[in-house]
Short mmCIF file of C-alpha atoms in Angstrom, two decimals:
data_model
loop_
_atom_site.label_atom_id
_atom_site.label_comp_id
_atom_site.label_asym_id
_atom_site.label_seq_id
_atom_site.Cartn_x
_atom_site.Cartn_y
_atom_site.Cartn_z
CA MET A 1 32.15 -11.94 20.80
CA LYS A 2 32.24 -13.67 24.31
CA GLN A 3 36.55 -13.16 23.78
CA VAL A 4 35.88 -9.58 22.23
CA ILE A 5 34.04 -8.17 25.17
CA ASN A 6 36.12 -9.45 27.59
CA GLY A 7 39.30 -8.24 25.90
CA LEU A 8 37.81 -5.11 25.23
CA GLN A 9 36.85 -5.31 29.23
CA LEU A 10 40.44 -6.07 30.10
CA PHE A 11 41.89 -2.84 28.22
CA GLY A 12 39.24 -1.04 30.20
CA LYS A 13 40.05 -1.62 33.07
CA SER A 14 44.28 -1.29 32.30
CA LEU A 15 43.03 2.66 31.70
CA PHE A 16 41.84 3.17 35.24
CA ALA A 17 45.72 3.61 36.90
CA PRO A 18 46.31 6.34 34.88
CA ILE A 19 42.89 7.85 34.36
CA LEU A 20 42.71 8.01 38.34
CA ILE A 21 46.36 9.76 38.94
CA LEU A 22 45.01 13.06 36.41
CA PRO A 23 42.28 14.70 39.22
CA ILE A 24 45.45 14.96 41.86
CA ILE A 25 47.79 16.56 39.47
CA GLY A 26 45.31 18.73 38.18
CA LEU A 27 44.43 19.88 42.30
CA PHE A 28 48.20 20.67 42.61
CA ILE A 29 48.06 22.91 39.43
CA ALA A 30 45.46 24.70 40.14
CA PHE A 31 46.57 25.23 43.67
CA GLY A 32 49.90 26.24 42.99
CA ASN A 33 48.38 28.82 39.55
CA VAL A 34 46.81 30.53 42.03
CA PHE A 35 49.45 31.40 44.51
CA GLY A 36 52.07 32.02 41.47
CA ASN A 37 49.76 33.72 39.32
CA GLY A 38 51.80 37.12 39.62
CA ASN A 39 48.65 38.85 37.70
CA LEU A 40 46.61 38.61 40.27
CA ALA A 41 48.29 39.63 43.18
CA GLN A 42 46.84 42.98 41.49
CA TYR A 43 43.55 41.84 43.43
CA VAL A 44 44.61 40.31 45.62
CA PRO A 45 47.63 42.36 48.23
CA PHE A 46 48.77 39.34 49.75
CA LEU A 47 49.58 37.70 46.79
CA GLU A 48 52.64 39.88 45.86
CA ASN A 49 54.82 38.22 48.41
CA PRO A 50 57.48 36.78 46.67
CA ALA A 51 57.88 34.07 48.58
CA ILE A 52 54.13 32.67 47.89
CA GLN A 53 54.46 33.20 44.37
CA ASN A 54 57.59 31.17 44.35
CA VAL A 55 56.00 28.24 46.23
CA GLY A 56 52.96 28.80 43.46
CA LYS A 57 55.21 28.50 40.23
CA PHE A 58 57.61 25.88 42.32
CA ILE A 59 53.78 23.38 42.96
CA SER A 60 51.95 24.04 39.61
CA SER A 61 55.58 24.02 37.66
CA SER A 62 56.69 20.32 38.78
CA ALA A 63 52.95 18.59 38.62
CA VAL A 64 52.27 19.98 35.33
CA SER A 65 55.01 18.46 33.31
CA ILE A 66 52.64 14.77 34.22
CA LEU A 67 50.24 16.00 31.84
CA GLN A 68 53.25 17.33 29.25
CA ASN A 69 53.92 13.74 29.43
CA LEU A 70 50.85 11.72 29.55
CA ALA A 71 51.69 9.36 26.81
CA LEU A 72 54.98 8.64 29.24
CA VAL A 73 51.80 7.55 32.19
CA PHE A 74 49.84 5.55 29.37
CA ALA A 75 52.47 3.27 28.23
CA VAL A 76 53.58 2.56 32.03
CA GLY A 77 49.57 2.51 33.60
CA ILE A 78 48.05 0.08 30.46
CA PRO A 79 50.89 -2.64 31.21
CA ILE A 80 50.31 -2.45 35.09
CA GLY A 81 46.58 -2.94 34.24
CA LEU A 82 46.72 -5.50 31.46
CA ALA A 83 49.57 -7.69 33.71
CA LYS A 84 47.92 -10.85 35.34
CA LYS A 85 51.53 -11.15 37.15
CA ASP A 86 54.78 -10.05 37.53
CA LYS A 87 52.91 -6.32 36.97
CA GLY A 88 56.30 -4.57 37.76
CA TYR A 89 58.07 -6.12 35.13
CA ALA A 90 55.28 -5.21 32.15
CA ALA A 91 55.42 -1.43 33.81
CA LEU A 92 59.49 -1.50 33.57
CA THR A 93 59.16 -2.69 29.88
CA GLY A 94 56.34 -0.40 28.98
CA LEU A 95 59.04 2.34 30.02
CA VAL A 96 62.07 0.33 28.10
CA THR A 97 59.83 1.27 25.04
CA PHE A 98 57.94 3.68 24.48
CA VAL A 99 61.27 5.16 24.95
CA ILE A 100 62.64 3.31 22.66
CA PHE A 101 59.45 4.36 20.27
CA ILE A 102 59.88 8.04 20.66
CA ASN A 103 63.80 7.62 19.61
CA ALA A 104 63.03 5.49 16.76
CA MET A 105 60.93 7.87 15.36
CA HIS A 106 63.37 10.35 15.99
CA GLN A 107 66.10 8.70 14.39
CA VAL A 108 64.39 7.67 10.97
CA LEU A 109 63.00 11.58 10.87
CA LYS A 110 66.52 12.70 11.00
CA LEU A 111 68.22 9.99 8.85
CA SER A 112 65.26 12.07 6.23
CA GLU A 113 65.75 15.56 7.16
CA ARG A 114 62.57 15.98 8.07
CA LEU A 115 63.01 17.76 11.59
CA VAL A 116 62.14 21.10 11.76
CA ALA A 117 63.66 23.56 13.80
CA PRO A 118 62.39 24.37 17.47
CA GLU A 119 60.44 27.39 16.93
CA ALA A 120 58.21 25.11 13.35
CA MET A 121 57.78 22.62 15.45
CA GLN A 122 54.02 23.44 16.52
CA LEU A 123 53.04 24.15 13.38
CA SER A 124 54.77 21.51 11.39
CA GLY A 125 53.20 18.95 13.61
CA GLN A 126 56.49 18.06 15.59
CA ALA A 127 56.74 17.93 19.29
CA THR A 128 59.82 17.17 22.04
CA VAL A 129 59.13 14.12 24.10
CA LEU A 130 61.09 13.45 26.46
CA ASN A 131 63.40 15.70 25.36
CA VAL A 132 63.27 14.25 21.64
CA GLN A 133 62.00 15.67 18.92
CA VAL A 134 59.21 13.60 17.32
CA LEU A 135 55.27 13.61 15.68
CA GLU A 136 53.17 14.89 18.21
CA MET A 137 50.55 11.61 18.50
CA GLY A 138 49.84 13.14 21.89
CA VAL A 139 48.23 10.05 23.87
CA PHE A 140 47.79 7.79 21.44
CA ALA A 141 51.21 6.63 21.30
CA GLY A 142 50.63 5.85 24.88
CA ILE A 143 47.70 3.53 24.30
CA LEU A 144 49.51 1.85 21.42
CA ILE A 145 53.00 1.08 23.07
CA GLY A 146 51.48 0.83 26.17
CA ALA A 147 49.23 -1.70 24.32
CA LEU A 148 51.40 -3.63 22.52
CA VAL A 149 53.76 -4.06 25.92
CA GLY A 150 51.40 -5.60 27.69
CA VAL A 151 49.84 -7.97 25.31
CA LEU A 152 53.12 -9.36 24.62
CA HIS A 153 53.78 -9.77 28.32
CA ASN A 154 50.75 -11.67 29.26
CA LYS A 155 51.91 -13.97 26.07
CA TYR A 156 55.24 -14.51 26.60
CA CYS A 157 56.05 -14.15 30.38
CA ASP A 158 56.06 -18.32 31.38
CA THR A 159 58.53 -18.52 28.02
CA GLU A 160 61.55 -20.52 29.81
CA PHE A 161 65.05 -21.19 27.83
CA LYS A 162 67.15 -24.03 29.10
CA GLY A 163 70.88 -23.91 29.40
CA VAL A 164 72.75 -21.07 28.03
CA MET A 165 69.62 -19.11 26.99
CA GLN A 166 67.86 -19.30 30.49
CA ILE A 167 68.91 -16.03 31.14
CA TYR A 168 66.59 -14.46 28.30
CA SER A 169 63.50 -16.59 29.75
CA GLY A 170 60.16 -14.36 31.50
CA HIS A 171 60.03 -11.01 31.34
CA ARG A 172 63.35 -10.79 29.44
CA PHE A 173 61.79 -12.99 26.49
CA VAL A 174 59.32 -10.03 26.68
CA ALA A 175 61.48 -6.79 26.19
CA ILE A 176 63.29 -8.79 23.40
CA LEU A 177 60.67 -8.74 21.22
CA ALA A 178 59.06 -5.46 22.76
CA ILE A 179 62.19 -3.50 21.35
CA PRO A 180 62.25 -4.37 18.11
CA SER A 181 58.96 -3.99 17.39
CA ALA A 182 58.66 -0.72 19.30
CA MET A 183 61.71 0.44 16.20
CA ILE A 184 59.48 -1.07 13.84
CA LEU A 185 56.75 0.83 15.42
CA GLY A 186 58.65 3.82 15.58
CA ALA A 187 59.58 3.80 12.03
CA LEU A 188 56.08 3.12 10.58
CA ALA A 189 55.08 5.86 12.58
CA ALA A 190 57.43 8.25 11.40
CA GLU A 191 56.54 7.03 7.77
CA PHE A 192 52.40 7.38 8.21
CA TRP A 193 51.57 9.38 10.91
CA PRO A 194 52.27 12.90 8.65
CA PHE A 195 48.87 11.86 6.51
CA VAL A 196 47.01 12.02 9.48
CA GLN A 197 48.22 15.08 10.40
CA ASP A 198 47.75 16.15 7.06
CA GLY A 199 44.11 15.34 6.73
CA ILE A 200 43.83 17.07 10.30
CA THR A 201 45.22 20.38 9.28
CA ALA A 202 43.29 20.06 5.83
CA LEU A 203 39.92 19.73 7.21
CA ALA A 204 41.52 22.95 9.55
CA ASN A 205 41.15 24.31 5.93
CA GLY A 206 38.13 23.55 4.79
CA ILE A 207 36.17 25.15 7.82
CA LYS A 208 37.61 28.46 7.44
CA ASN A 209 34.44 29.46 4.76
CA LEU A 210 31.68 27.72 6.61
CA GLY A 211 30.78 30.49 8.81
CA ASP A 212 28.91 29.63 11.84
CA VAL A 213 28.68 26.22 11.14
CA GLY A 214 32.35 26.44 10.74
CA PHE A 215 32.30 27.11 14.10
CA LEU A 216 30.50 24.47 15.53
CA ILE A 217 33.17 22.13 13.26
CA TYR A 218 36.11 24.24 14.28
CA GLY A 219 35.17 23.33 18.05
CA PHE A 220 33.52 19.75 17.86
CA LEU A 221 37.03 18.56 15.96
CA GLU A 222 38.91 20.71 18.50
CA ARG A 223 37.78 18.78 21.25
CA ILE A 224 37.60 15.20 19.79
CA LEU A 225 41.06 14.67 18.92
CA ILE A 226 41.84 15.53 22.71
CA PRO A 227 42.41 11.94 23.65
CA THR A 228 45.22 11.35 20.02
CA GLY A 229 46.76 14.62 21.20
CA LEU A 230 46.12 16.06 17.79
CA HIS A 231 43.87 18.94 18.61
CA HIS A 232 47.12 21.29 18.16
CA LEU A 233 46.63 21.10 14.72
CA VAL A 234 43.24 22.92 14.25
CA TYR A 235 43.68 25.31 16.80
CA THR A 236 47.25 26.33 15.75
CA PRO A 237 46.18 27.33 12.61
CA PHE A 238 43.30 29.39 13.69
CA LEU A 239 45.35 30.44 17.06
CA TYR A 240 48.91 31.59 13.93
CA THR A 241 47.83 31.92 10.89
CA GLU A 242 45.93 33.91 8.27
CA LEU A 243 43.43 31.04 8.57
CA GLY A 244 42.38 32.71 12.09
CA GLY A 245 42.01 36.50 10.79
CA THR A 246 43.79 39.97 9.09
CA ALA A 247 43.91 42.80 10.92
CA THR A 248 45.89 45.72 10.84
CA VAL A 249 46.43 47.08 14.25
CA ALA A 250 48.75 50.18 15.15
CA GLY A 251 49.54 50.43 11.65
CA GLU A 252 51.02 46.46 11.72
CA VAL A 253 49.38 44.22 9.88
CA VAL A 254 49.11 41.20 12.45
CA TYR A 255 47.73 37.43 11.55
CA GLY A 256 45.57 35.06 13.64
CA ALA A 257 43.40 35.10 16.06
CA ARG A 258 45.80 34.86 19.16
CA ASN A 259 48.21 37.56 17.66
CA ILE A 260 45.20 40.14 16.69
CA TYR A 261 43.79 40.27 19.98
CA PHE A 262 47.10 40.19 21.89
CA ALA A 263 48.05 43.23 19.64
CA GLU A 264 44.71 45.30 20.13
CA MET A 265 44.71 44.77 24.33
CA ALA A 266 47.55 46.48 23.81
CA ASP A 267 46.48 49.36 21.82
CA PRO A 268 44.43 52.09 23.22
CA SER A 269 43.33 52.84 20.14
CA VAL A 270 41.40 49.41 19.07
CA ALA A 271 38.10 50.64 20.64
CA VAL A 272 35.75 47.26 20.48
CA LEU A 273 37.90 43.23 19.66
CA SER A 274 38.06 41.68 16.56
CA SER A 275 35.23 38.92 16.21
CA THR A 276 38.56 36.69 15.38
CA VAL A 277 38.66 36.04 19.21
CA ASN A 278 36.87 33.41 19.16
CA TRP A 279 38.54 31.37 17.38
CA ASP A 280 40.09 31.04 20.92
CA ALA A 281 36.91 30.67 22.78
CA ARG A 282 37.83 27.10 23.73
CA GLY A 283 37.46 27.93 27.60
CA LEU A 284 33.58 28.16 27.30
CA ALA A 285 33.27 24.76 27.52
CA LYS A 286 35.99 24.30 30.71
CA MET A 287 34.78 26.97 32.54
CA PHE A 288 31.04 26.43 32.50
CA GLY A 289 29.97 23.06 30.03
CA LEU A 290 32.33 20.80 32.37
CA MET A 291 30.76 21.91 35.43
CA GLY A 292 27.35 20.79 34.27
CA ALA A 293 29.04 17.31 32.95
CA ALA A 294 30.36 17.30 36.47
CA LEU A 295 27.06 17.97 38.48
CA ALA A 296 24.87 15.61 36.24
CA MET A 297 27.75 12.63 36.79
CA TYR A 298 27.50 13.42 40.42
CA VAL A 299 23.46 13.61 40.72
CA THR A 300 23.35 10.24 38.73
CA ALA A 301 25.53 8.75 41.35
CA ASP A 302 23.97 5.94 43.33
CA LYS A 303 23.55 7.78 46.77
CA LYS A 304 25.72 5.19 48.74
CA ASN A 305 28.81 6.32 45.72
CA LYS A 306 28.32 10.28 45.99
CA THR A 307 31.11 10.04 48.56
CA MET A 308 33.81 8.27 45.83
CA ALA A 309 32.18 9.96 42.21
CA LYS A 310 32.41 13.63 45.07
CA ALA A 311 35.62 13.01 45.46
CA ILE A 312 36.58 12.47 41.78
CA LEU A 313 34.68 14.93 40.67
CA LEU A 314 35.09 18.09 42.07
CA PRO A 315 39.11 18.36 41.87
CA ALA A 316 38.60 18.07 38.15
CA ALA A 317 36.14 20.76 37.56
CA VAL A 318 38.14 23.02 39.83
CA THR A 319 40.89 22.44 37.35
CA SER A 320 38.42 23.17 34.55
CA PHE A 321 37.14 26.15 35.93
CA LEU A 322 39.84 27.74 37.37
CA LEU A 323 42.57 26.27 34.65
CA GLY A 324 40.98 25.00 31.24
CA VAL A 325 43.00 22.47 32.20
CA THR A 326 40.50 19.41 31.28
CA GLU A 327 41.84 15.77 31.06
CA PRO A 328 41.12 15.12 34.35
CA LEU A 329 37.37 15.88 33.53
CA GLU A 330 37.51 14.03 30.26
CA PHE A 331 39.36 11.28 31.09
CA ALA A 332 36.70 10.45 34.24
CA PHE A 333 34.32 9.72 31.16
CA LEU A 334 36.30 9.19 27.92
CA PHE A 335 37.18 5.99 27.85
CA THR A 336 33.85 4.46 30.45
CA ALA A 337 31.55 6.61 28.12
CA PRO A 338 32.59 7.67 24.77
CA ILE A 339 29.55 8.54 24.08
CA LEU A 340 29.09 11.29 26.09
CA PHE A 341 32.75 12.49 24.93
CA PHE A 342 31.31 12.63 21.36
CA THR A 343 28.73 14.64 23.00
CA HIS A 344 30.80 16.69 25.15
CA ALA A 345 32.54 16.97 21.57
CA VAL A 346 29.36 18.06 19.73
CA LEU A 347 28.14 20.54 22.59
CA ALA A 348 31.70 22.50 22.83
CA GLY A 349 31.30 23.43 18.72
CA ILE A 350 27.78 24.34 18.98
CA GLY A 351 28.70 26.51 22.05
CA MET A 352 31.29 28.14 19.68
CA MET A 353 29.53 28.69 17.01
CA LEU A 354 26.24 30.76 19.66
CA LEU A 355 29.58 32.68 20.65
CA ASN A 356 29.86 33.72 17.20
CA ILE A 357 25.89 34.53 15.95
CA PHE A 358 25.45 36.73 19.72
CA GLY A 359 28.39 38.76 18.29
CA VAL A 360 30.45 38.07 21.44
CA HIS A 361 34.54 39.30 21.46
CA ALA A 362 35.51 38.08 24.61
CA ILE A 363 39.10 36.44 25.61
CA GLY A 364 38.31 32.86 26.21
CA ALA A 365 40.59 30.39 25.64
CA ASN A 366 41.21 28.62 29.04
CA GLY A 367 39.77 28.88 32.43
CA VAL A 368 37.95 31.55 34.72
CA ILE A 369 41.38 33.10 36.12
CA ASP A 370 42.94 33.85 32.98
CA PHE A 371 39.49 35.03 31.63
CA LEU A 372 39.31 37.70 34.38
CA LEU A 373 42.49 38.95 33.76
CA TYR A 374 42.75 39.53 30.00
CA ASN A 375 38.48 40.80 30.13
CA LEU A 376 38.40 43.19 33.14
CA PRO A 377 40.91 45.36 32.40
CA LEU A 378 39.61 45.69 29.06
CA GLY A 379 35.94 47.10 30.47
CA THR A 380 32.50 45.52 28.59
CA THR A 381 32.91 47.46 25.41
CA LYS A 382 36.07 46.35 24.62
CA SER A 383 35.77 43.54 25.33
CA ASN A 384 31.79 41.84 26.13
CA TRP A 385 33.00 40.10 28.63
CA PRO A 386 29.63 39.60 30.82
CA MET A 387 28.11 38.01 26.93
CA PHE A 388 30.58 35.32 27.67
CA ILE A 389 29.47 34.28 30.90
CA LEU A 390 25.56 34.60 30.00
CA VAL A 391 26.42 32.12 26.74
CA GLY A 392 28.46 29.94 29.44
CA LEU A 393 25.63 29.67 31.86
CA ILE A 394 23.40 29.04 29.06
CA MET A 395 25.75 25.80 27.89
CA PHE A 396 26.31 25.13 31.77
CA ALA A 397 22.04 23.97 31.28
CA VAL A 398 22.07 22.58 28.45
CA TYR A 399 25.62 20.36 29.49
CA PHE A 400 23.87 19.23 32.92
CA VAL A 401 20.35 18.06 31.08
CA VAL A 402 21.95 16.25 27.94
CA PHE A 403 24.61 14.63 30.15
CA ARG A 404 21.72 14.07 32.82
CA THR A 405 19.44 12.63 30.59
CA LEU A 406 21.76 9.95 28.61
CA ILE A 407 23.09 8.93 31.86
CA LEU A 408 19.85 7.93 32.96
CA LYS A 409 18.57 6.73 29.51
CA MET A 410 21.41 5.00 28.44
CA ASN A 411 22.97 3.48 31.74
CA LEU A 412 26.02 4.93 31.14
CA LYS A 413 28.90 3.72 33.55
CA THR A 414 29.72 7.68 34.78
CA PRO A 415 31.60 7.78 37.57
CA GLY A 416 29.73 6.53 41.51
CA ARG A 417 26.68 4.34 38.79
CA GLU A 418 26.88 0.59 39.66
CA GLU A 419 25.70 -1.17 36.50
CA GLY A 420 23.45 -4.02 38.16
CA VAL A 421 24.08 -3.89 41.46
CA GLU A 422 22.12 -5.26 44.23
CA GLU A 423 21.89 -3.62 47.64
CA ALA A 424 23.89 -4.76 50.54
CA PRO A 425 22.19 -6.12 53.31
CA LYS A 426 21.13 -3.23 55.95
CA SER A 427 22.75 -5.30 58.63
CA ALA A 428 26.41 -5.51 59.14
CA PRO A 429 28.56 -7.91 57.11
CA ILE A 430 28.44 -11.10 59.22
CA GLU A 431 32.47 -11.31 60.73
CA VAL A 432 34.10 -14.54 59.28
CA LYS A 433 36.65 -16.30 61.64
CA LEU A 434 38.86 -18.07 59.68
CA SER A 435 42.89 -18.40 61.06
CA ALA A 436 45.75 -17.42 57.95
CA ALA A 437 46.87 -20.50 56.10
CA PRO A 438 49.85 -22.05 57.71
CA GLY A 439 53.53 -19.93 56.99
CA THR A 440 51.15 -17.29 55.42
CA ASN A 441 50.24 -13.39 55.52
CA ALA A 442 46.39 -13.95 54.76
CA SER A 443 43.99 -12.34 56.70
CA PRO A 444 39.96 -14.44 57.25
CA LEU A 445 38.87 -11.67 54.82
CA GLY A 446 40.98 -12.80 52.23
CA GLU A 447 41.21 -16.36 52.68
CA THR A 448 36.95 -16.35 52.87
CA ILE A 449 36.80 -14.07 49.34
CA VAL A 450 39.55 -16.33 47.31
CA THR A 451 37.03 -19.43 48.59
CA ALA A 452 34.36 -17.53 47.70
CA LEU A 453 35.60 -17.04 44.32
CA GLY A 454 35.95 -20.60 43.88
CA GLY A 455 40.03 -20.84 45.09
CA SER A 456 43.18 -20.19 44.04
CA GLU A 457 43.57 -22.45 41.15
CA ASN A 458 39.32 -20.47 39.31
CA ILE A 459 41.38 -17.15 40.09
CA GLU A 460 43.77 -16.39 36.33
CA ASN A 461 43.64 -12.34 37.15
CA VAL A 462 42.51 -9.62 40.81
CA ASP A 463 42.48 -5.56 39.81
CA ASN A 464 39.90 -3.32 41.45
CA CYS A 465 39.10 0.00 40.40
CA TYR A 466 37.18 2.84 42.03
CA THR A 467 35.05 0.45 44.19
CA ARG A 468 34.73 -2.94 42.01
CA LEU A 469 37.25 -6.02 43.35
CA ARG A 470 37.87 -6.82 39.18
CA LEU A 471 38.84 -10.55 38.55
CA VAL A 472 38.85 -13.19 35.52
CA LEU A 473 38.12 -16.49 36.53
CA LYS A 474 38.53 -19.69 34.96
CA ASP A 475 35.08 -20.78 35.81
CA PRO A 476 32.74 -18.09 37.14
CA ASN A 477 29.99 -20.79 37.53
CA VAL A 478 31.25 -21.75 40.89
CA VAL A 479 31.36 -18.06 42.75
CA ASP A 480 29.52 -18.20 45.78
CA GLU A 481 27.64 -14.94 46.11
CA GLN A 482 26.22 -15.75 49.40
CA MET A 483 29.42 -15.35 51.20
CA LEU A 484 31.18 -12.67 49.30
CA LYS A 485 27.46 -10.83 50.61
CA GLU A 486 29.24 -12.16 54.42
CA THR A 487 32.48 -10.17 53.14
CA GLY A 488 30.28 -6.84 52.61
CA SER A 489 29.71 -7.01 49.05
CA LYS A 490 27.02 -5.04 47.95
CA GLY A 491 26.68 -7.03 45.00
CA VAL A 492 28.31 -9.52 41.96
CA ILE A 493 28.19 -9.02 38.38
CA LYS A 494 29.34 -11.39 35.97
CA SER A 495 30.51 -11.13 31.73
CA GLY A 496 31.71 -14.22 30.21
CA ASN A 497 34.76 -14.83 32.71
CA ASN A 498 34.73 -11.17 34.59
CA VAL A 499 33.44 -10.78 37.96
CA GLN A 500 33.05 -7.85 39.57
CA VAL A 501 32.19 -8.15 43.55
CA VAL A 502 31.45 -4.14 44.71
CA TYR A 503 33.08 -3.75 47.74
CA GLY A 504 33.12 0.28 47.43
CA LEU A 505 35.72 2.51 48.80
CA ASN A 506 37.39 -0.36 50.69
CA VAL A 507 38.38 -2.00 48.20
CA LYS A 508 41.78 -1.05 47.69
CA SER A 509 42.28 -2.80 51.10
CA VAL A 510 39.90 -5.75 50.32
CA ARG A 511 42.12 -6.54 47.09
CA ASP A 512 45.53 -6.51 49.30
CA GLN A 513 44.30 -9.59 51.47
CA VAL A 514 43.49 -10.92 48.73
CA ASP A 515 46.23 -10.63 47.23
CA GLN A 516 47.73 -11.72 50.69
CA LYS A 517 45.97 -15.23 50.40
CA LEU A 518 47.60 -15.37 46.65
CA GLY A 519 50.54 -15.77 48.01
CA GLY A 520 51.31 -12.30 45.48
CA LEU A 521 49.37 -14.03 42.14
CA ASN A 522 49.77 -10.42 41.10
CA TYR A 523 53.68 -9.30 42.59
CA GLU A 524 56.46 -9.32 41.58
CA ASN A 525 58.06 -12.86 41.43
CA VAL A 526 62.00 -12.05 40.82
#
């Protein structure tokens, strides 16, 4: 059990690098869309300037490519977090292995003549990843490859051969093992992943006739499948096929919720949008629910960490509210507090059910920018958008109360919360005046911390998250907590061989000084 806990903690830590980059990407997307949205120029005249719109489109289009390639980000980022040394080589192997994986899957699909035409990819569960047509596995593909490379790297990166085989030692041997493993996984995914996709599509078909409860299940599945990237297999049939409804608009038979409301928007003879629009009302949780969740996480953050929590949550919340891009905010608690993500999925379903119960027929697929641009020109009769906002405010309050209660009752590790940490002494940290070791650039602070941790021979791995220095020690019992406090530590948390030393927002600087003292323990050894 101890090894399992240590392994889960190490894997959870490895997810920090890819997760932390998402709020930054989302902020650039939101910024670019505000200035590059041509329709918005109707209401804000200065945005009509072509130069301003082009700059906005340049920024948003450049940044959104990351969200379209999250699997690759995880495939590279996870090995960096898992690797105990030679992290750069681990990342490179993750990149190479991921490319091999998707191309192996593509080749199996091609040889078996299962590749579909580009216009049919979305409905068939296929997608283009790095310009390679494969089965849509979403972030799951990156997590799978990242974990594989991380495990192989730690186990075999020290393997040494002699003679002519010496060139294949170390990280090269890891690549030798990882590449064929990726080929095998790619082939297996091509054969077995369609069964997963078919199961999800069958669930979507079973939802149609469940009425209000169907909207709840639909909304739940659409959110809970976000980490796998399979959520589109739930909503796509409802948006573009008869599952989402059938209507005659301007003399033409139209299938699918999104197709119907687009046709009705353009037809002035349609007095009220069809209720089928609620199959695309996924923006309720994006614009209102997650705002309540973000506020709950902020108010429950430790007072001393609120600045850090705000820096993480605010950009992510703004991105979700404006554009409906939820990954930066959802990934802030998806892995650290999965019960919250499950709750979020349930509440998202409840919100969509309420829209149907209250007879709301406003267009709300994404963020507030789209919401305003689609609904305001239609008026309050054709699109009763004020009711959408009313239900949204209700869900904002529900999310806030439920998230706050769960976080406090279960002591969940959301951004800004430091479980089991003792308060730092009110006085300033004692200045430690030690000279650097001969021939090194180690700082006095780095030397003191390493000494307090039992010396370099006791340290197996060093990393950091938002506020903590995260270590794997051979013997955690030799840690001198008082000496660590004198370096500015706010507390020490031990769990098996995993030790976390809390420093706050300056932890990256602390980690750099520890690395210097360790002589590059976590840097690449060429």
